[in-house]
Amino acid sequence: MAIRLLNPRCLTLNSILKKSQLVKERLYGKTLNELIAVTKRVSLPGFAAKQIADWLYKKEIQTIEEMTNLSKRMREVLSNDYEIGLSAPVNAAVSSDGTRKYLFNVLNDKYIETAFIPGEDRATICVSSQAGCKMGCLFCMTGRQGFQGNLSSNEILNQFRSLPEFRSLTNMVYMGMGEPLDNMTEVLKSLDIMTSEWGYGWSPTRITVSTVGIIGSIKEFLEKSSCHLAVSLHSPFDDERRMLMPVRRTNNLNEILDIIRNFDLNRQRRVSFEYILFKGLNDTPRHVKELSRILNGIKCRINIIRFHQIPGSPFSSPDNSTLVDFKDALNAKGILTTIRASRGEDIGAACGLLSTLRQNERKQV
Ligand code: SF4
């Protein structure tokens, strides 16, 4: 029997009731422990949690109805409050070099970017962990968007699962929009699902999480995850780092390096430093000398990255020979250094460009 609620306060209650019926909780992105809690909540037997995890992460189902080793009754009970919760990208841009950038709709009306980067012997996905970012790095388009919200584990992993190239992926990097260690809980959950036997069962060595270097969070990450860590360095001098990455929490460099130096990394685990080379700013012999001094005793590698121009930026990229000379000078000092190939330049390689365009378009409509 339908209940009619007439006064305005009851109308509000009506809309809340309606909303609660429409918005179902998403199962995809839940850890095994969370799925056990779900089974308890809806009075399903405990063993169903492992079966649900199996359907979510090992089989490619789209609906609860497809979980055929659960009884029809169990599926009905589950469907009352839950859905799988996958969503396809809303837009894509394809580069002439094969790189593809996808836009996903998150947090109702925000956009995030996900990149698919094919290589000779690997296929990498670059995922976002936040919509926008608080860190405000001067060279980054995402930083200019400001912070719009943390992605849930569902929204982080949906980028992986709903990528058209999903089945070909071999590696995953958390180097898209946002600072992963500023969304530690959801990022750790997503890593748990990626690397657990009941989840995707990937080796942690196929996954790299990148950070500007948030003191406190780095140690927690190293202790709670076995995935590779990449720290944005960009200069061996604290004052220059603060200028490029103004967020107070990125510093101090010595503290970051001490945490890494004193952490017992196993043989497979890798720490790398990202170094965007800016013309005339951080590409001098003085920088090479200081880098070799501060990284002394740390088993690591440096990835040199060409700066991708963003609108209105005061920075520019040095020419190729400067890049190669800088790399060679560091290698000569005994620091394993590589230049990361630029990908997707014709589709806005800089992180945050596409989503900013999309948001601007929406504002104009
Ligand atoms: S570079 Fe990374 S941490 Fe810095 S503003 Fe951009 S997304 Fe945030």
Tab-separated table of C-alpha atoms and ligand atoms in Angstrom:
chain	number	residue	atom	x	y	z
A	1	MET	CA	0.000	0.000	0.000
A	2	ALA	CA	1.418	3.417	-0.990
A	3	ILE	CA	1.767	5.907	1.865
A	4	ARG	CA	1.007	9.521	1.002
A	5	LEU	CA	2.888	12.077	3.064
A	6	LEU	CA	1.475	15.547	2.667
A	7	ASN	CA	3.170	18.103	4.876
A	8	PRO	CA	6.537	19.582	3.690
A	9	ARG	CA	8.589	17.851	6.369
A	10	CYS	CA	7.086	14.559	5.279
A	11	LEU	CA	7.841	15.417	1.660
A	12	THR	CA	11.504	15.692	2.622
A	13	LEU	CA	11.239	12.312	4.300
A	14	ASN	CA	9.629	10.987	1.139
A	15	SER	CA	12.537	12.143	-1.016
A	16	ILE	CA	15.039	10.627	1.416
A	17	LEU	CA	13.165	7.338	1.278
A	18	LYS	CA	13.080	7.498	-2.496
A	19	LYS	CA	16.775	8.292	-2.684
A	20	SER	CA	17.666	5.457	-0.341
A	21	GLN	CA	15.760	3.066	-2.597
A	22	LEU	CA	17.542	4.309	-5.696
A	23	VAL	CA	21.120	4.540	-4.477
A	24	LYS	CA	22.512	1.099	-3.925
A	25	GLU	CA	25.879	0.390	-2.414
A	26	ARG	CA	28.541	-0.817	-4.831
A	27	LEU	CA	30.076	-4.235	-4.320
A	28	TYR	CA	32.944	-3.753	-6.760
A	29	GLY	CA	35.878	-2.194	-4.888
A	30	LYS	CA	35.094	-3.872	-1.566
A	31	THR	CA	37.811	-5.880	0.158
A	32	LEU	CA	37.167	-9.433	1.356
A	33	ASN	CA	36.635	-8.176	4.924
A	34	GLU	CA	34.099	-5.651	3.675
A	35	LEU	CA	32.320	-8.370	1.700
A	36	ILE	CA	32.175	-10.518	4.848
A	37	ALA	CA	30.492	-7.550	6.579
A	38	VAL	CA	28.033	-7.327	3.665
A	39	THR	CA	27.083	-10.994	3.984
A	40	LYS	CA	26.508	-10.524	7.715
A	41	ARG	CA	24.368	-7.441	7.094
A	42	VAL	CA	22.055	-9.248	4.694
A	43	SER	CA	22.175	-12.550	6.602
A	44	LEU	CA	23.950	-14.573	3.931
A	45	PRO	CA	26.265	-17.416	4.960
A	46	GLY	CA	29.892	-16.347	5.552
A	47	PHE	CA	31.271	-18.460	2.682
A	48	ALA	CA	29.294	-16.309	0.232
A	49	ALA	CA	31.811	-13.445	0.705
A	50	LYS	CA	34.587	-15.422	-0.995
A	51	GLN	CA	32.197	-16.440	-3.772
A	52	ILE	CA	31.180	-12.815	-4.331
A	53	ALA	CA	34.863	-11.747	-4.417
A	54	ASP	CA	35.438	-14.438	-7.003
A	55	TRP	CA	32.640	-13.126	-9.208
A	56	LEU	CA	33.757	-9.521	-8.795
A	57	TYR	CA	37.490	-9.914	-9.387
A	58	LYS	CA	38.094	-13.176	-11.219
A	59	LYS	CA	35.054	-13.399	-13.444
A	60	GLU	CA	33.882	-10.496	-15.495
A	61	ILE	CA	30.302	-10.160	-14.367
A	62	GLN	CA	28.223	-7.017	-14.756
A	63	THR	CA	25.210	-7.937	-12.601
A	64	ILE	CA	24.475	-9.721	-9.336
A	65	GLU	CA	22.125	-11.975	-11.310
A	66	GLU	CA	25.205	-13.572	-12.937
A	67	MET	CA	26.500	-14.887	-9.567
A	68	THR	CA	25.049	-18.274	-10.362
A	69	ASN	CA	26.614	-20.232	-7.498
A	70	LEU	CA	24.549	-18.112	-5.093
A	71	SER	CA	20.947	-19.225	-4.756
A	72	LYS	CA	18.269	-17.152	-6.479
A	73	ARG	CA	17.055	-16.061	-3.045
A	74	MET	CA	20.561	-14.933	-2.032
A	75	ARG	CA	20.912	-12.919	-5.237
A	76	GLU	CA	17.555	-11.267	-4.627
A	77	VAL	CA	18.469	-10.348	-1.057
A	78	LEU	CA	21.808	-8.920	-2.231
A	79	SER	CA	20.213	-6.990	-5.107
A	80	ASN	CA	17.832	-5.200	-2.753
A	81	ASP	CA	20.645	-3.070	-1.319
A	82	TYR	CA	23.646	-3.595	-3.591
A	83	GLU	CA	24.775	-3.357	-7.185
A	84	ILE	CA	28.058	-4.264	-8.890
A	85	GLY	CA	28.847	-0.594	-9.593
A	86	LEU	CA	30.851	-0.508	-12.821
A	87	SER	CA	30.723	2.471	-15.174
A	88	ALA	CA	32.228	2.912	-18.627
A	89	PRO	CA	34.385	5.906	-19.594
A	90	VAL	CA	32.416	8.861	-20.951
A	91	ASN	CA	35.050	10.020	-23.426
A	92	ALA	CA	38.335	8.951	-24.991
A	93	ALA	CA	41.228	10.534	-26.868
A	94	VAL	CA	43.629	8.436	-28.924
A	95	SER	CA	47.200	9.505	-29.606
A	96	SER	CA	49.117	8.661	-32.770
A	97	ASP	CA	51.604	6.775	-30.544
A	98	GLY	CA	48.858	4.438	-29.265
A	99	THR	CA	48.393	6.116	-25.880
A	100	ARG	CA	44.756	6.574	-24.941
A	101	LYS	CA	43.237	8.867	-22.367
A	102	TYR	CA	39.823	8.155	-20.936
A	103	LEU	CA	37.513	10.395	-18.962
A	104	PHE	CA	35.448	8.840	-16.197
A	105	ASN	CA	32.571	10.488	-14.425
A	106	VAL	CA	32.987	10.283	-10.617
A	107	LEU	CA	31.468	11.789	-7.469
A	108	ASN	CA	28.275	12.520	-9.463
A	109	ASP	CA	29.491	15.388	-11.645
A	110	LYS	CA	33.311	15.395	-11.621
A	111	TYR	CA	35.739	14.060	-14.211
A	112	ILE	CA	38.963	12.164	-13.825
A	113	GLU	CA	41.523	10.964	-16.362
A	114	THR	CA	42.912	7.507	-16.881
A	115	ALA	CA	45.682	6.743	-19.358
A	116	PHE	CA	46.402	3.523	-21.216
A	117	ILE	CA	50.045	3.393	-22.267
A	118	PRO	CA	51.019	0.471	-24.513
A	119	GLY	CA	54.680	-0.492	-24.708
A	120	GLU	CA	56.804	-3.126	-26.432
A	121	ASP	CA	56.625	-5.623	-23.592
A	122	ARG	CA	54.003	-4.102	-21.286
A	123	ALA	CA	50.690	-2.306	-21.200
A	124	THR	CA	50.324	0.179	-18.379
A	125	ILE	CA	47.309	1.871	-16.891
A	126	CYS	CA	47.783	5.191	-15.101
A	127	VAL	CA	44.941	5.704	-12.607
A	128	SER	CA	43.701	8.748	-10.713
A	129	SER	CA	43.156	8.630	-6.967
A	130	GLN	CA	41.377	11.961	-6.429
A	131	ALA	CA	39.245	14.379	-8.423
A	132	GLY	CA	41.447	17.477	-8.570
A	133	CYS	CA	44.224	17.764	-6.016
A	134	LYS	CA	45.189	19.771	-2.919
A	135	MET	CA	48.899	19.838	-3.615
A	136	GLY	CA	48.956	22.749	-6.071
A	137	CYS	CA	52.146	21.800	-7.940
A	138	LEU	CA	52.988	24.698	-10.237
A	139	PHE	CA	53.608	22.549	-13.289
A	140	CYS	CA	50.357	20.563	-13.077
A	141	MET	CA	46.951	21.238	-14.597
A	142	THR	CA	45.212	19.040	-12.019
A	143	GLY	CA	46.696	21.184	-9.248
A	144	ARG	CA	44.947	24.201	-10.760
A	145	GLN	CA	41.552	22.493	-10.488
A	146	GLY	CA	41.797	22.484	-6.707
A	147	PHE	CA	40.548	19.575	-4.645
A	148	GLN	CA	37.147	18.131	-5.550
A	149	GLY	CA	37.072	14.893	-3.620
A	150	ASN	CA	38.657	11.550	-2.812
A	151	LEU	CA	37.880	8.626	-5.081
A	152	SER	CA	36.524	5.494	-3.448
A	153	SER	CA	38.242	2.172	-3.985
A	154	ASN	CA	35.340	1.453	-6.391
A	155	GLU	CA	36.131	4.561	-8.443
A	156	ILE	CA	39.862	3.851	-8.455
A	157	LEU	CA	39.462	0.244	-9.589
A	158	ASN	CA	36.613	0.958	-11.981
A	159	GLN	CA	39.210	2.779	-14.111
A	160	PHE	CA	41.091	-0.526	-14.351
A	161	ARG	CA	38.125	-2.836	-14.818
A	162	SER	CA	36.187	-0.607	-17.227
A	163	LEU	CA	39.162	0.265	-19.403
A	164	PRO	CA	38.507	-1.174	-22.883
A	165	GLU	CA	42.086	-2.575	-22.798
A	166	PHE	CA	41.530	-4.170	-19.367
A	167	ARG	CA	42.519	-7.689	-20.421
A	168	SER	CA	45.847	-6.624	-21.904
A	169	LEU	CA	47.102	-4.698	-18.858
A	170	THR	CA	50.380	-5.778	-17.267
A	171	ASN	CA	51.278	-2.798	-15.051
A	172	MET	CA	49.526	-0.140	-13.033
A	173	VAL	CA	50.766	3.240	-11.837
A	174	TYR	CA	49.011	5.618	-9.458
A	175	MET	CA	50.281	8.700	-11.257
A	176	GLY	CA	47.076	10.239	-12.584
A	177	MET	CA	45.078	13.004	-10.949
A	178	GLY	CA	45.473	13.486	-7.216
A	179	GLU	CA	47.948	12.588	-4.507
A	180	PRO	CA	47.469	8.886	-3.649
A	181	LEU	CA	48.873	9.162	-0.136
A	182	ASP	CA	46.347	11.911	0.611
A	183	ASN	CA	43.655	9.258	0.043
A	184	MET	CA	45.466	6.493	1.871
A	185	THR	CA	42.516	4.377	3.066
A	186	GLU	CA	40.895	3.964	-0.342
A	187	VAL	CA	44.217	3.577	-2.161
A	188	LEU	CA	45.319	0.831	0.257
A	189	LYS	CA	41.990	-0.924	-0.213
A	190	SER	CA	42.402	-0.836	-3.983
A	191	LEU	CA	45.960	-2.196	-3.674
A	192	ASP	CA	44.721	-4.968	-1.392
A	193	ILE	CA	42.190	-6.008	-4.051
A	194	MET	CA	44.773	-5.813	-6.837
A	195	THR	CA	47.371	-7.932	-5.028
A	196	SER	CA	45.402	-10.413	-2.887
A	197	GLU	CA	44.868	-13.997	-3.924
A	198	TRP	CA	41.067	-13.517	-3.542
A	199	GLY	CA	41.303	-10.375	-5.705
A	200	TYR	CA	43.187	-9.886	-8.950
A	201	GLY	CA	46.279	-11.619	-7.580
A	202	TRP	CA	48.763	-9.257	-9.228
A	203	SER	CA	52.339	-9.166	-7.987
A	204	PRO	CA	52.929	-5.891	-6.060
A	205	THR	CA	55.990	-5.371	-8.248
A	206	ARG	CA	53.654	-4.615	-11.162
A	207	ILE	CA	52.221	-1.609	-9.334
A	208	THR	CA	53.821	1.760	-8.553
A	209	VAL	CA	52.337	4.437	-6.323
A	210	SER	CA	53.627	7.965	-6.777
A	211	THR	CA	53.696	10.713	-4.150
A	212	VAL	CA	54.889	14.285	-3.744
A	213	GLY	CA	56.348	13.023	-0.474
A	214	ILE	CA	53.937	13.394	2.417
A	215	ILE	CA	55.860	12.819	5.615
A	216	GLY	CA	54.068	10.345	7.836
A	217	SER	CA	52.146	8.809	4.990
A	218	ILE	CA	55.253	7.469	3.229
A	219	LYS	CA	56.176	5.321	6.223
A	220	GLU	CA	52.605	4.069	6.553
A	221	PHE	CA	52.512	3.202	2.854
A	222	LEU	CA	55.842	1.347	2.999
A	223	GLU	CA	54.635	-0.644	6.004
A	224	LYS	CA	51.164	-1.495	4.720
A	225	SER	CA	51.861	-2.184	1.055
A	226	SER	CA	54.541	-4.028	-0.900
A	227	CYS	CA	54.085	-2.043	-4.101
A	228	HIS	CA	56.789	0.131	-5.596
A	229	LEU	CA	57.072	3.737	-4.450
A	230	ALA	CA	57.877	6.716	-6.688
A	231	VAL	CA	58.648	10.068	-5.051
A	232	SER	CA	58.376	13.324	-6.975
A	233	LEU	CA	61.765	14.938	-6.431
A	234	HIS	CA	62.157	17.579	-9.178
A	235	SER	CA	65.013	19.261	-7.304
A	236	PRO	CA	67.545	18.219	-4.658
A	237	PHE	CA	67.145	21.636	-3.004
A	238	ASP	CA	64.303	22.157	-0.525
A	239	ASP	CA	63.633	25.772	-1.508
A	240	GLU	CA	63.214	24.818	-5.172
A	241	ARG	CA	61.015	21.844	-4.283
A	242	ARG	CA	58.817	24.105	-2.155
A	243	MET	CA	58.505	26.524	-5.037
A	244	LEU	CA	57.509	23.764	-7.483
A	245	MET	CA	55.346	21.825	-5.002
A	246	PRO	CA	54.161	24.434	-2.516
A	247	VAL	CA	52.175	22.167	-0.252
A	248	ARG	CA	53.807	22.372	3.167
A	249	ARG	CA	53.533	18.677	3.788
A	250	THR	CA	55.877	17.723	0.942
A	251	ASN	CA	58.890	18.715	2.940
A	252	ASN	CA	61.494	18.288	4.280
A	253	LEU	CA	63.538	16.319	1.766
A	254	ASN	CA	66.009	15.016	4.340
A	255	GLU	CA	63.176	13.518	6.368
A	256	ILE	CA	61.729	11.796	3.295
A	257	LEU	CA	65.113	10.370	2.360
A	258	ASP	CA	65.787	9.239	5.944
A	259	ILE	CA	62.504	7.287	5.998
A	260	ILE	CA	63.421	5.559	2.740
A	261	ARG	CA	67.056	5.017	3.733
A	262	ASN	CA	66.058	3.378	7.017
A	263	PHE	CA	63.268	1.220	5.647
A	264	ASP	CA	64.129	-2.395	5.052
A	265	LEU	CA	63.107	-2.750	1.393
A	266	ASN	CA	63.111	-6.283	0.083
A	267	ARG	CA	65.067	-7.176	-3.021
A	268	GLN	CA	62.144	-6.901	-5.409
A	269	ARG	CA	60.816	-3.624	-4.113
A	270	ARG	CA	61.840	-0.456	-5.873
A	271	VAL	CA	61.955	3.188	-4.877
A	272	SER	CA	62.291	5.630	-7.718
A	273	PHE	CA	62.464	9.397	-7.905
A	274	GLU	CA	60.566	11.327	-10.549
A	275	TYR	CA	62.431	14.316	-11.896
A	276	ILE	CA	60.676	16.644	-14.338
A	277	LEU	CA	63.377	18.593	-16.104
A	278	PHE	CA	62.660	22.333	-16.474
A	279	LYS	CA	64.823	24.405	-18.755
A	280	GLY	CA	67.323	26.540	-16.837
A	281	LEU	CA	65.806	25.680	-13.452
A	282	ASN	CA	66.821	22.217	-12.308
A	283	ASP	CA	69.015	20.973	-15.152
A	284	THR	CA	72.455	22.234	-14.085
A	285	PRO	CA	75.674	20.485	-12.953
A	286	ARG	CA	74.971	21.889	-9.480
A	287	HIS	CA	71.787	19.794	-9.412
A	288	VAL	CA	73.618	16.667	-10.549
A	289	LYS	CA	76.196	17.112	-7.810
A	290	GLU	CA	73.601	17.631	-5.071
A	291	LEU	CA	71.453	14.728	-6.296
A	292	SER	CA	74.406	12.368	-6.088
A	293	ARG	CA	75.145	13.638	-2.564
A	294	ILE	CA	71.628	13.300	-1.115
A	295	LEU	CA	70.851	9.952	-2.771
A	296	ASN	CA	74.100	8.392	-1.636
A	297	GLY	CA	73.364	5.040	0.039
A	298	ILE	CA	69.810	4.733	-1.270
A	299	LYS	CA	69.115	1.918	-3.715
A	300	CYS	CA	66.978	3.771	-6.225
A	301	ARG	CA	66.598	5.028	-9.733
A	302	ILE	CA	65.759	8.424	-11.168
A	303	ASN	CA	63.212	8.779	-13.949
A	304	ILE	CA	63.723	11.963	-15.893
A	305	ILE	CA	60.503	13.262	-17.367
A	306	ARG	CA	60.121	15.849	-20.063
A	307	PHE	CA	57.917	18.755	-18.951
A	308	HIS	CA	54.615	18.828	-20.840
A	309	GLN	CA	53.572	22.393	-21.418
A	310	ILE	CA	50.351	23.606	-19.793
A	311	PRO	CA	48.575	26.888	-20.583
A	312	GLY	CA	50.080	29.955	-18.911
A	313	SER	CA	53.015	28.092	-17.388
A	314	PRO	CA	56.304	29.960	-16.815
A	315	PHE	CA	58.229	26.724	-17.349
A	316	SER	CA	59.563	25.159	-20.511
A	317	SER	CA	61.221	21.918	-21.430
A	318	PRO	CA	64.956	21.713	-22.184
A	319	ASP	CA	66.071	20.320	-25.534
A	320	ASN	CA	66.852	16.669	-26.057
A	321	SER	CA	70.596	16.995	-25.692
A	322	THR	CA	70.188	18.625	-22.246
A	323	LEU	CA	67.960	15.743	-21.185
A	324	VAL	CA	70.487	13.164	-22.359
A	325	ASP	CA	73.465	15.042	-20.837
A	326	PHE	CA	71.661	15.293	-17.490
A	327	LYS	CA	70.883	11.588	-17.541
A	328	ASP	CA	74.458	10.654	-18.499
A	329	ALA	CA	75.903	12.859	-15.759
A	330	LEU	CA	73.771	11.138	-13.117
A	331	ASN	CA	74.611	7.679	-14.434
A	332	ALA	CA	78.297	8.638	-14.312
A	333	LYS	CA	77.792	9.442	-10.613
A	334	GLY	CA	76.479	5.914	-10.092
A	335	ILE	CA	72.746	6.755	-9.947
A	336	LEU	CA	70.717	4.576	-12.276
A	337	THR	CA	68.872	7.140	-14.401
A	338	THR	CA	66.517	6.767	-17.325
A	339	ILE	CA	64.512	9.181	-19.455
A	340	ARG	CA	60.833	8.349	-19.547
A	341	ALA	CA	59.561	8.436	-23.100
A	342	SER	CA	56.973	11.145	-23.701
A	343	ARG	CA	53.652	9.656	-24.637
A	344	GLY	CA	50.376	11.083	-25.876
A	345	GLU	CA	51.684	14.567	-26.668
A	346	ASP	CA	49.025	15.099	-29.353
A	347	ILE	CA	46.176	14.382	-26.907
A	348	GLY	CA	47.252	16.608	-24.029
A	349	ALA	CA	49.876	14.535	-22.256
A	350	ALA	CA	49.903	16.771	-19.176
A	351	CYS	CA	47.777	15.311	-16.397
A	352	GLY	CA	44.515	17.211	-15.890
A	353	LEU	CA	44.272	18.894	-19.309
A	354	LEU	CA	41.419	16.789	-20.674
A	355	SER	CA	39.315	16.845	-17.540
A	356	THR	CA	39.789	20.618	-17.211
A	357	LEU	CA	38.562	21.060	-20.789
A	358	ARG	CA	35.536	18.871	-20.071
A	359	GLN	CA	34.679	20.790	-16.909
A	360	ASN	CA	35.002	24.125	-18.726
A	361	GLU	CA	32.694	22.856	-21.486
A	362	ARG	CA	30.101	21.862	-18.891
A	363	LYS	CA	30.282	25.279	-17.241
A	364	GLN	CA	29.571	26.942	-20.599
A	365	VAL	CA	26.495	24.815	-21.321
B	1	SF4	S1	51.511	16.779	-9.733
B	1	SF4	FE1	50.274	15.269	-8.642
B	1	SF4	S2	50.389	15.981	-6.506
B	1	SF4	FE2	51.016	17.730	-7.760
B	1	SF4	S3	49.119	18.909	-8.105
B	1	SF4	FE3	49.376	17.459	-9.829
B	1	SF4	S4	48.169	15.682	-9.269
B	1	SF4	FE4	48.535	16.864	-7.398
